[in-house]
Structure formats: C-alpha cells, structure tokens
Amino acid sequence: MTPVSTVVSFLALFLSLVVVVSGDVIRLPSQASKFFHPTEDDGDDSSAGTKWAVLVAGSRGYWNYRHQADVCHAYQLLKKGGVKEENIVVFMYDDIAKNKENPRPGIIINSPNGDDVYNGVPKDYTGKDVNVDNLFAVILGNKTALKGGSGKVVDSGPNDHIFIYYSDHGGPGVLGMPTSPALYANDLNDVLKKKHASGTYKSLVFYLEACESGSIFEGLLPEGLNIYATTAANAEESSWGTYCPEEDTSVQSEFETCLGDLYSVAWMEDSDKHNLKTESLHQQYELVKKRTAGNDSIHGSHVMEFGDIGLLSKEKLVLYLGTNPDNENATFAHENSQLRPFSGFTNQRDADLVHFWEKYKRAPEGSARKAEAQKQVLEAMSHRLHVDNAVVLIGKLLFGISEGPAVLNKVRPNGKPLVDDWDCLKTLVHILVNNLYFQSV
C-alpha cells in the first residue's frame, strides 16, 4: 500500500467515526473513543459478568403514585443503559397508569414536564403477585417457589452483578407490600445471606427508599457478603416525597399527588445525566446525600450506607446500571454534578393527606367528588388519631402511666438491630393490625 493510499484509508476511517453535532463542533462516539484510547479502563469490562436488576414498588393506591413512578423511571434508566429486558424483574401493583384519578390515562411521569416512564415497562409481577414470597423467590432464582407472575427470576452466576431497588412506605424494621404480610428486615437479610452462600453473584447493590429504611440493614447486614446498600433515611426518621402539588410550583395543576420521592429522584436524575463509566457508587452516594438532606433541620433525611462500603463503593455505577450512550461525553465531575435543589418536600406519611386535601380543594362545590375527598381526609386523620391513642394506651398499661411514653420512644444504640426477637415483633404487629385496623405500613 502506497503512503498516499494509507493516508486516504486513515482519513476514511476517521471520518466514519466522527459525528457532526453543530457547526464546527464534533463528538466522538464510544467506538471512536475506544479506538483512540485502547488501553483506557472504561469500567465496563465484558468479562465482569451479566447485569441483573430487581425493581420493587411496594404500595398501591393513587395517593402512592410516586412509588410506581420511581420504579418505572428506574426501568427506563436501566434499559437506556443497555441492561437486557430479560434481566430486569419488575414488581408493581399496576393500579396507577389507568386509575380514574390519573389526569393522563396510561401515562406516568416522575417529574414535572417529565417523559412518560410507564410505556414499555414489563408487567412481571402485578396485583396480588407483588408479595414477599415471590420477591424472595425472584432474588434467589427459585422458579419453583413462584406463584403467579411472569416466572422471571434472577438466574445469576458467580461473575454477575445484581442491582435491587425498592420504593415504598416503611417503618422500624419493616417494609410495606400491597399484599399481606409485610417484609421484615431480618427475613430480607437472611435471603441476601442465602443468595451469597449460593455463590451466584460477584457483587450486589441495594438502593432502598422508605421511612426508617436504615433500620432494615443497621446491625443486620454484615460485611463480607459483597453487598453495598444505601437507604433514603436512617433508622429513626421519615423519608420524603417530592414534586408535590403546592410544595413545588413546577408541578402541573392537573396533578393532585406527589410525582416522586426525594432520594429516588436524586439518584435517578444524577444517573440520567452522566456517563456512568466515570461515576462511582460513592460519588453518587455523596451527591444524593447532599441533595436529600434538605436546607433545614425539619425537611429532608440522612442517606445512609451499609455493608461492604470500602470494598464496593469505589466501583463504577456502570457495573450495575449500565450507561446511556448519549452521555458518552458527560464525564462525572464535581462541577457538573449539581442538579437544581428540590423546591419542596412532603413527609412520606403525609403524602396521602396531600392527595386527599388537593382533591378536596379542587373539586367543585357540592360535587360528589368533593364529598368523597372530604370523607377521605377525615377518615385518614381519625384513623391516625385512633392508632396513636391506642399505642400510647398500650404503653401505659404495660410500663405505667409515667414510664409508658418514655419507653415507647426509646431507641437502641447505633449499630444495633431494631430488636433481637423478630418473632415477638411480628406477633405484636399481627395483633395490632388485626385489632386496630392498621392500614398497610
């Protein structure tokens, strides 16, 4: 080959790789980047194994719109990141998109002016199939234990990476499910230990959105399982909804409910923006922690991390979430990591009241809708009062009038699990649920 033909061939190759964006600005796609930097570690070695994901919205009811919106958004993020649909397992009750309260039938959004995140989401486990037994069977890859659903499980191998994301209500040591029973912290951690003992993953990342979510792992998730977990809140506080009517003026007036959750939206909006080959789990944790903390001591929560923090937090997000090719040049750096502050927060436990109150305010005077909303507000508030008074009374009967309230508010030292006797806790909760007419936690 002559020198001239060699130059021509090189120019042809170069021109086939560049993409004109506008004017004199050009960008190199990923293939070109690898050509010019063949030894660069992009954090997504194909020998690293297969990516798996389990996405769980543990609630039902239109006032809990945000949980399914979170999970649908997570699915779209993973798909754009290149995670195969057959490796993403979705749990959601699926009563939001076509709910009569939804102002955009068949559409779910996770932020004001956001895209539809519902379209294309697989209906792996919906309705009554969203339950604890099926979730555990999916994580363990146990198809024979499934009852209903698509039959999809995490059929992972020893070199694979697993991402689990759970969004719902929670309480000390417990996570909500749209069907009974609830999910208890000790049972979840036992399943994670069993998954590790089976030798069917290389590393596992767990993102958890719920009130008191820190109590799910504190004192229960040991090091040495190759698991890294972050939670929206510590063991003693609420997590928060965001993009809520009245609190955020950017929310369209047609919506009467919160569109997302603070912690969840924070990690997903960050992931949507960056090349995840360049951002580590720790970098995202720090960013999400700052954005979720709020601007005062009243609003916001303390994002926590558990498990093999030192071992896994330095890994790149691409190992678990993939990365959107459109973000090839969006290298993560502190100066480009800042997203706009949230302009309003709503306590997770008050999100139902926000919906009922907005519904009441906007309904025409004298309408059946206004009467229905008024009834929902009064029932929710009276139910809370009934439960609170009953628990205080139980405390006084057990520990005395003066000591009862203090005992009920005692918290174990940091690093300790919520309780030592989980069977006792489950029995107590079961009695309360059946006698005080608790709603799902």
Coordinates of C-alpha atoms in Angstrom, one line a residue:
M1 CA 0.0 0.0 0.0
T2 CA 1.4 3.4 -1.0
P3 CA 1.8 6.2 1.6
V4 CA -1.0 8.2 -0.2
S5 CA -3.4 5.2 0.0
T6 CA -2.5 4.7 3.7
V7 CA -3.4 8.3 4.5
V8 CA -6.6 8.1 2.5
S9 CA -7.6 4.9 4.3
F10 CA -6.9 6.5 7.7
L11 CA -8.9 9.6 6.8
A12 CA -11.8 7.5 5.7
L13 CA -11.7 5.6 9.0
F14 CA -11.6 8.8 10.9
L15 CA -14.5 10.4 9.1
S16 CA -16.6 7.3 9.6
L17 CA -16.1 7.7 13.3
V18 CA -16.8 11.3 13.9
V19 CA -20.3 12.8 14.3
V20 CA -21.0 16.4 13.5
V21 CA -23.2 18.0 16.2
S22 CA -23.4 21.6 15.1
G23 CA -21.2 24.0 13.2
D24 CA -17.5 23.2 13.8
V25 CA -18.2 21.0 16.9
I26 CA -17.7 17.3 16.6
R27 CA -18.1 14.4 19.1
L28 CA -16.5 11.0 19.0
P29 CA -18.9 8.1 19.7
S30 CA -17.9 5.3 22.1
Q31 CA -16.3 3.2 19.3
A32 CA -14.0 6.1 18.4
S33 CA -13.1 6.7 22.0
K34 CA -12.0 3.1 22.3
F35 CA -10.0 3.3 19.1
F36 CA -8.0 6.4 20.2
H37 CA -7.7 5.2 23.8
P38 CA -7.4 1.4 23.5
T39 CA -5.9 0.9 27.0
E40 CA -8.3 3.1 28.9
D41 CA -10.3 1.3 31.6
D42 CA -14.0 2.2 30.9
G43 CA -15.3 0.4 34.0
D44 CA -17.5 -2.0 31.9
D45 CA -15.3 -4.9 31.1
S46 CA -17.3 -7.6 29.3
S47 CA -15.7 -10.2 31.5
A48 CA -17.3 -8.7 34.5
G49 CA -20.4 -10.8 34.0
T50 CA -24.1 -10.1 33.4
K51 CA -26.2 -7.3 34.9
W52 CA -29.4 -8.2 36.8
A53 CA -32.0 -5.9 38.4
V54 CA -35.0 -6.3 40.6
L55 CA -37.3 -3.2 40.8
V56 CA -40.0 -3.1 43.5
A57 CA -42.8 -0.7 44.1
G58 CA -44.3 -2.0 47.4
S59 CA -47.5 0.1 47.6
R60 CA -50.9 0.5 45.9
G61 CA -53.4 3.4 45.7
Y62 CA -53.3 6.5 43.6
W63 CA -52.0 8.6 46.6
N64 CA -48.9 6.4 46.3
Y65 CA -48.4 7.4 42.7
R66 CA -44.7 8.2 43.3
H67 CA -43.6 4.7 44.2
Q68 CA -44.6 3.2 40.9
A69 CA -43.3 6.3 39.1
D70 CA -39.9 5.8 40.7
V71 CA -39.8 2.1 39.7
C72 CA -40.9 2.9 36.1
H73 CA -38.2 5.6 35.8
A74 CA -35.6 3.1 37.1
Y75 CA -36.6 0.6 34.4
Q76 CA -36.3 3.2 31.6
L77 CA -32.8 4.2 33.0
L78 CA -31.6 0.6 33.0
K79 CA -32.9 0.0 29.5
K80 CA -31.2 3.1 28.1
G81 CA -28.1 1.9 29.9
G82 CA -28.1 -1.4 28.0
V83 CA -29.4 -3.8 30.6
K84 CA -31.4 -6.5 28.9
E85 CA -35.1 -6.6 29.5
E86 CA -35.0 -10.3 30.3
N87 CA -32.6 -9.4 33.1
I88 CA -34.8 -6.8 34.7
V89 CA -37.6 -8.0 37.0
V90 CA -40.4 -5.5 37.9
F91 CA -42.8 -5.7 40.8
M92 CA -45.6 -3.1 40.8
Y93 CA -49.3 -3.3 41.7
D94 CA -50.1 -1.5 38.4
D95 CA -53.1 0.4 39.6
I96 CA -51.8 3.9 38.7
A97 CA -51.5 4.4 35.0
K98 CA -55.1 3.6 34.3
N99 CA -56.5 4.8 37.6
K100 CA -59.6 7.1 37.3
E101 CA -57.7 9.7 39.3
N102 CA -54.8 9.9 36.8
P103 CA -55.2 13.0 34.7
R104 CA -53.1 11.4 31.9
P105 CA -54.6 7.9 31.4
G106 CA -52.0 5.3 30.5
I107 CA -49.1 7.7 31.4
I108 CA -46.9 8.0 34.4
I109 CA -44.3 10.7 35.0
N110 CA -41.6 11.1 37.7
S111 CA -41.0 14.8 37.5
P112 CA -42.8 17.9 36.2
N113 CA -42.7 18.0 32.4
G114 CA -41.0 14.6 32.5
D115 CA -41.4 11.9 29.9
D116 CA -43.8 9.0 30.2
V117 CA -41.9 6.4 32.2
Y118 CA -44.7 3.8 32.1
N119 CA -44.5 2.9 28.4
G120 CA -42.8 -0.4 27.8
V121 CA -42.4 -1.4 31.4
P122 CA -42.8 -5.2 31.7
K123 CA -45.6 -6.5 33.9
D124 CA -43.7 -9.3 35.6
Y125 CA -45.4 -9.3 39.0
T126 CA -48.6 -7.2 39.4
G127 CA -51.6 -7.1 41.7
K128 CA -51.6 -9.9 44.3
D129 CA -48.4 -11.4 42.8
V130 CA -46.5 -8.5 44.3
N131 CA -45.7 -10.3 47.6
V132 CA -42.9 -11.2 49.9
D133 CA -42.7 -14.9 48.8
N134 CA -42.4 -14.1 45.1
L135 CA -39.8 -11.4 45.8
F136 CA -37.6 -13.8 47.8
A137 CA -38.1 -16.4 45.1
V138 CA -37.0 -14.0 42.4
I139 CA -33.9 -12.8 44.3
L140 CA -32.9 -16.5 45.0
G141 CA -33.6 -17.6 41.4
N142 CA -36.1 -20.2 42.7
K143 CA -38.7 -20.6 39.9
T144 CA -40.4 -23.5 41.7
A145 CA -41.3 -21.2 44.7
L146 CA -43.1 -18.7 42.5
K147 CA -46.9 -18.3 42.5
G148 CA -48.2 -16.3 39.5
G149 CA -46.3 -13.6 37.6
S150 CA -44.1 -13.9 34.5
G151 CA -41.8 -16.5 36.0
K152 CA -38.8 -14.3 35.5
V153 CA -36.1 -14.7 38.3
V154 CA -32.5 -13.5 38.9
D155 CA -30.8 -16.5 37.3
S156 CA -27.4 -15.1 38.0
G157 CA -23.9 -16.7 38.1
P158 CA -20.8 -16.2 40.1
N159 CA -19.4 -13.3 38.0
D160 CA -22.7 -11.4 37.8
H161 CA -23.7 -8.0 39.3
I162 CA -27.1 -7.5 40.8
F163 CA -29.0 -4.2 41.5
I164 CA -32.1 -4.2 43.7
Y165 CA -34.2 -1.0 44.1
Y166 CA -37.2 -0.9 46.4
S167 CA -39.5 2.1 46.8
D168 CA -42.4 2.2 49.3
H169 CA -43.5 3.0 52.8
G170 CA -41.6 1.6 55.7
G171 CA -41.4 1.6 59.5
P172 CA -38.8 0.4 62.0
G173 CA -37.7 -3.0 60.8
V174 CA -40.4 -3.4 58.2
L175 CA -41.2 -2.5 54.6
G176 CA -44.6 -2.3 53.1
M177 CA -46.2 -4.6 50.5
P178 CA -49.5 -4.1 48.7
T179 CA -50.5 -7.6 50.0
S180 CA -50.0 -9.2 53.4
P181 CA -47.6 -9.9 55.0
A182 CA -45.2 -7.0 55.2
L183 CA -41.5 -7.5 54.5
Y184 CA -39.4 -7.7 57.7
A185 CA -35.7 -6.7 57.9
N186 CA -34.4 -10.0 59.3
D187 CA -36.1 -12.0 56.6
L188 CA -34.7 -9.8 53.8
N189 CA -31.2 -10.0 55.2
D190 CA -31.5 -13.8 55.6
V191 CA -32.4 -14.0 51.9
L192 CA -29.4 -11.9 51.0
K193 CA -27.1 -14.1 53.1
K194 CA -28.6 -17.2 51.4
K195 CA -28.0 -15.6 48.0
H196 CA -24.4 -15.0 48.9
A197 CA -24.0 -18.6 50.2
S198 CA -25.2 -19.9 46.8
G199 CA -22.3 -18.3 45.1
T200 CA -24.5 -16.8 42.4
Y201 CA -23.2 -13.2 42.2
K202 CA -20.0 -11.3 42.3
S203 CA -21.4 -8.1 43.9
L204 CA -24.9 -6.8 44.8
V205 CA -26.1 -3.2 45.3
F206 CA -29.3 -2.4 47.1
Y207 CA -31.0 1.1 46.9
L208 CA -33.9 1.5 49.4
E209 CA -36.5 4.2 49.6
A210 CA -38.7 4.1 52.7
C211 CA -39.2 5.7 56.1
E212 CA -36.8 4.3 58.7
S213 CA -35.1 2.5 55.9
G214 CA -31.8 2.5 57.8
S215 CA -33.4 0.0 60.3
I216 CA -33.6 -2.6 57.5
F217 CA -29.8 -3.0 57.4
E218 CA -28.4 -1.5 60.6
G219 CA -27.0 -4.2 62.8
L220 CA -28.2 -6.9 60.3
L221 CA -26.2 -6.6 57.1
P222 CA -22.6 -7.8 57.9
E223 CA -19.5 -7.1 55.8
G224 CA -18.2 -9.9 53.7
L225 CA -21.3 -10.6 51.6
N226 CA -20.1 -8.3 48.7
I227 CA -23.2 -6.2 49.2
Y228 CA -23.4 -2.4 49.2
A229 CA -26.6 -0.8 50.4
T230 CA -27.8 2.8 50.7
T231 CA -31.0 3.9 52.3
A232 CA -33.1 7.1 52.0
A233 CA -33.2 7.6 55.7
N234 CA -31.6 6.5 58.9
A235 CA -33.3 4.1 61.3
E236 CA -35.4 6.7 63.1
E237 CA -36.7 9.2 60.5
S238 CA -39.1 9.6 57.6
S239 CA -38.1 9.7 54.0
W240 CA -39.7 12.4 51.8
G241 CA -41.8 12.8 48.7
T242 CA -41.0 15.5 46.1
Y243 CA -42.5 17.2 43.1
C244 CA -45.7 17.6 45.2
P245 CA -48.6 19.9 44.5
E246 CA -48.5 23.3 46.3
E247 CA -44.9 22.5 47.6
D248 CA -43.4 22.7 44.1
T249 CA -44.8 25.3 41.8
S250 CA -43.4 23.5 38.7
V251 CA -45.9 20.6 39.2
Q252 CA -48.7 21.0 36.8
S253 CA -52.1 21.9 38.3
E254 CA -53.7 18.7 37.0
F255 CA -51.7 16.5 39.4
E256 CA -53.0 16.1 43.0
T257 CA -50.3 13.8 44.2
C258 CA -46.5 13.7 44.6
L259 CA -44.7 12.6 41.4
G260 CA -41.6 11.2 43.0
D261 CA -39.5 10.5 46.2
L262 CA -36.6 12.7 47.2
Y263 CA -33.9 10.1 47.5
S264 CA -35.1 8.1 44.5
V265 CA -35.4 11.1 42.1
A266 CA -31.9 12.3 43.3
W267 CA -30.1 9.1 42.3
M268 CA -32.0 8.7 39.1
E269 CA -31.7 12.3 37.9
D270 CA -28.0 12.0 38.5
S271 CA -27.8 8.7 36.6
D272 CA -29.8 10.2 33.7
K273 CA -27.2 12.9 33.3
H274 CA -23.8 11.3 33.5
N275 CA -21.6 8.7 31.8
L276 CA -21.8 6.1 34.5
K277 CA -18.4 4.6 33.4
T278 CA -16.9 7.7 35.1
E279 CA -19.0 7.9 38.3
S280 CA -18.6 5.6 41.3
L281 CA -21.1 4.4 43.8
H282 CA -19.5 6.6 46.5
Q283 CA -19.7 9.7 44.3
Q284 CA -23.4 9.1 43.8
Y285 CA -23.9 8.4 47.4
E286 CA -22.3 11.8 48.4
L287 CA -24.3 13.7 45.8
V288 CA -27.6 12.0 46.8
K289 CA -26.9 12.5 50.5
K290 CA -26.4 16.2 50.0
R291 CA -29.5 16.7 47.7
T292 CA -31.7 14.6 50.1
A293 CA -30.7 16.4 53.3
G294 CA -32.8 19.5 52.6
N295 CA -32.0 23.0 53.6
D296 CA -33.1 22.9 57.2
S297 CA -33.4 20.6 60.2
I298 CA -37.1 19.9 59.6
H299 CA -37.2 18.7 55.9
G300 CA -35.1 16.0 54.3
S301 CA -33.4 12.9 55.7
H302 CA -30.0 11.3 56.3
V303 CA -29.0 9.0 53.5
M304 CA -27.0 6.0 54.9
E305 CA -24.7 3.3 53.6
F306 CA -24.2 -0.2 54.8
G307 CA -22.3 -3.5 54.0
D308 CA -19.0 -3.7 52.2
I309 CA -18.6 0.1 51.9
G310 CA -14.8 0.1 51.5
L311 CA -14.8 -2.8 49.1
L312 CA -17.6 -1.8 46.7
S313 CA -18.3 1.9 46.9
K314 CA -15.4 2.7 44.6
E315 CA -16.9 0.7 41.8
K316 CA -18.4 2.4 38.8
L317 CA -22.1 2.6 38.5
V318 CA -22.0 1.2 35.0
L319 CA -21.4 -2.3 36.5
Y320 CA -25.0 -2.2 37.9
L321 CA -27.0 0.4 35.9
G322 CA -25.2 0.3 32.5
T323 CA -24.8 3.7 30.9
N324 CA -26.7 5.7 28.3
P325 CA -24.6 6.0 25.1
D326 CA -25.9 9.6 24.7
N327 CA -24.0 10.5 27.8
E328 CA -20.6 9.3 26.4
N329 CA -19.0 12.7 26.8
A330 CA -20.8 13.6 30.1
T331 CA -17.9 12.6 32.3
F332 CA -18.8 12.9 36.0
A333 CA -17.0 15.8 37.8
H334 CA -17.9 17.8 40.9
E335 CA -18.6 20.9 38.9
N336 CA -21.1 19.3 36.6
S337 CA -22.8 17.1 39.2
Q338 CA -25.0 19.7 40.7
L339 CA -28.7 19.4 40.0
R340 CA -31.3 22.0 40.9
P341 CA -32.3 21.9 44.6
F342 CA -35.7 20.5 45.3
S343 CA -38.1 23.3 46.0
G344 CA -40.5 21.4 48.2
F345 CA -40.7 18.2 50.3
T346 CA -43.6 16.2 51.7
N347 CA -43.2 13.7 54.5
Q348 CA -43.9 10.2 53.1
R349 CA -46.5 9.6 55.8
D350 CA -48.4 12.8 54.9
A351 CA -48.5 12.1 51.1
D352 CA -51.9 10.5 51.3
L353 CA -53.3 13.6 53.1
V354 CA -51.7 15.8 50.5
H355 CA -53.6 14.0 47.8
F356 CA -56.9 14.0 49.6
W357 CA -56.6 17.6 50.5
E358 CA -55.7 18.7 47.0
K359 CA -58.6 16.7 45.7
Y360 CA -60.9 18.3 48.1
K361 CA -59.7 21.9 47.3
R362 CA -60.0 21.5 43.6
A363 CA -63.4 19.7 43.4
P364 CA -66.4 21.8 42.6
E365 CA -68.6 22.8 45.5
G366 CA -71.4 20.5 46.1
S367 CA -70.0 17.7 43.9
A368 CA -69.8 14.1 44.7
R369 CA -66.0 14.3 44.3
K370 CA -65.7 17.0 46.9
A371 CA -67.8 14.9 49.3
E372 CA -65.6 11.8 48.6
A373 CA -62.4 13.8 49.2
Q374 CA -63.7 15.3 52.5
K375 CA -64.6 11.8 53.7
Q376 CA -61.1 10.5 52.8
V377 CA -59.4 13.4 54.7
L378 CA -61.5 12.8 57.8
E379 CA -61.1 9.0 57.7
A380 CA -57.3 9.3 57.3
M381 CA -56.9 11.7 60.2
S382 CA -59.3 9.9 62.5
H383 CA -57.5 6.6 61.8
R384 CA -54.2 8.1 62.7
L385 CA -55.6 9.5 65.9
H386 CA -57.1 6.2 66.8
V387 CA -53.9 4.3 66.2
D388 CA -51.7 6.8 68.1
N389 CA -54.0 6.9 71.1
A390 CA -54.2 3.1 71.2
V391 CA -50.5 2.6 71.1
V392 CA -50.0 5.2 73.9
L393 CA -52.6 3.4 76.0
I394 CA -50.9 0.1 75.4
G395 CA -47.6 1.6 76.6
K396 CA -49.1 3.0 79.7
L397 CA -50.8 -0.3 80.5
L398 CA -47.5 -2.3 80.0
F399 CA -45.0 0.2 81.6
G400 CA -47.0 2.5 83.7
I401 CA -48.6 5.9 83.2
S402 CA -45.4 7.9 83.7
E403 CA -42.9 5.5 82.1
G404 CA -45.0 4.3 79.2
P405 CA -44.4 7.2 76.8
A406 CA -40.7 7.2 77.5
V407 CA -40.3 3.5 76.9
L408 CA -42.2 3.7 73.6
N409 CA -39.8 6.4 72.4
K410 CA -36.6 4.6 73.4
V411 CA -34.2 3.8 70.5
R412 CA -31.4 1.2 70.6
P413 CA -27.8 2.4 70.2
N414 CA -26.4 2.9 66.8
G415 CA -25.2 -0.3 65.1
K416 CA -27.8 -2.5 67.0
P417 CA -30.7 -4.1 65.1
L418 CA -34.2 -2.9 65.9
V419 CA -34.9 -6.0 68.1
D420 CA -33.4 -9.3 69.0
D421 CA -36.6 -11.3 68.9
W422 CA -38.1 -10.8 65.5
D423 CA -40.8 -13.5 66.0
C424 CA -42.1 -11.5 69.0
L425 CA -42.2 -8.3 66.9
K426 CA -44.1 -10.0 64.1
T427 CA -46.6 -11.4 66.6
L428 CA -47.1 -8.0 68.1
V429 CA -47.6 -6.3 64.8
H430 CA -50.0 -9.0 63.7
I431 CA -52.2 -8.5 66.8
L432 CA -52.2 -4.7 66.3
V433 CA -53.1 -5.0 62.6
N434 CA -56.0 -7.2 63.3
N435 CA -57.3 -5.3 66.3
L436 CA -56.6 -1.7 65.5
Y437 CA -57.4 -1.9 61.8
F438 CA -54.0 -0.7 60.7
Q439 CA -53.6 0.3 57.1
S440 CA -50.5 -1.1 55.3
V441 CA -47.3 0.4 56.7

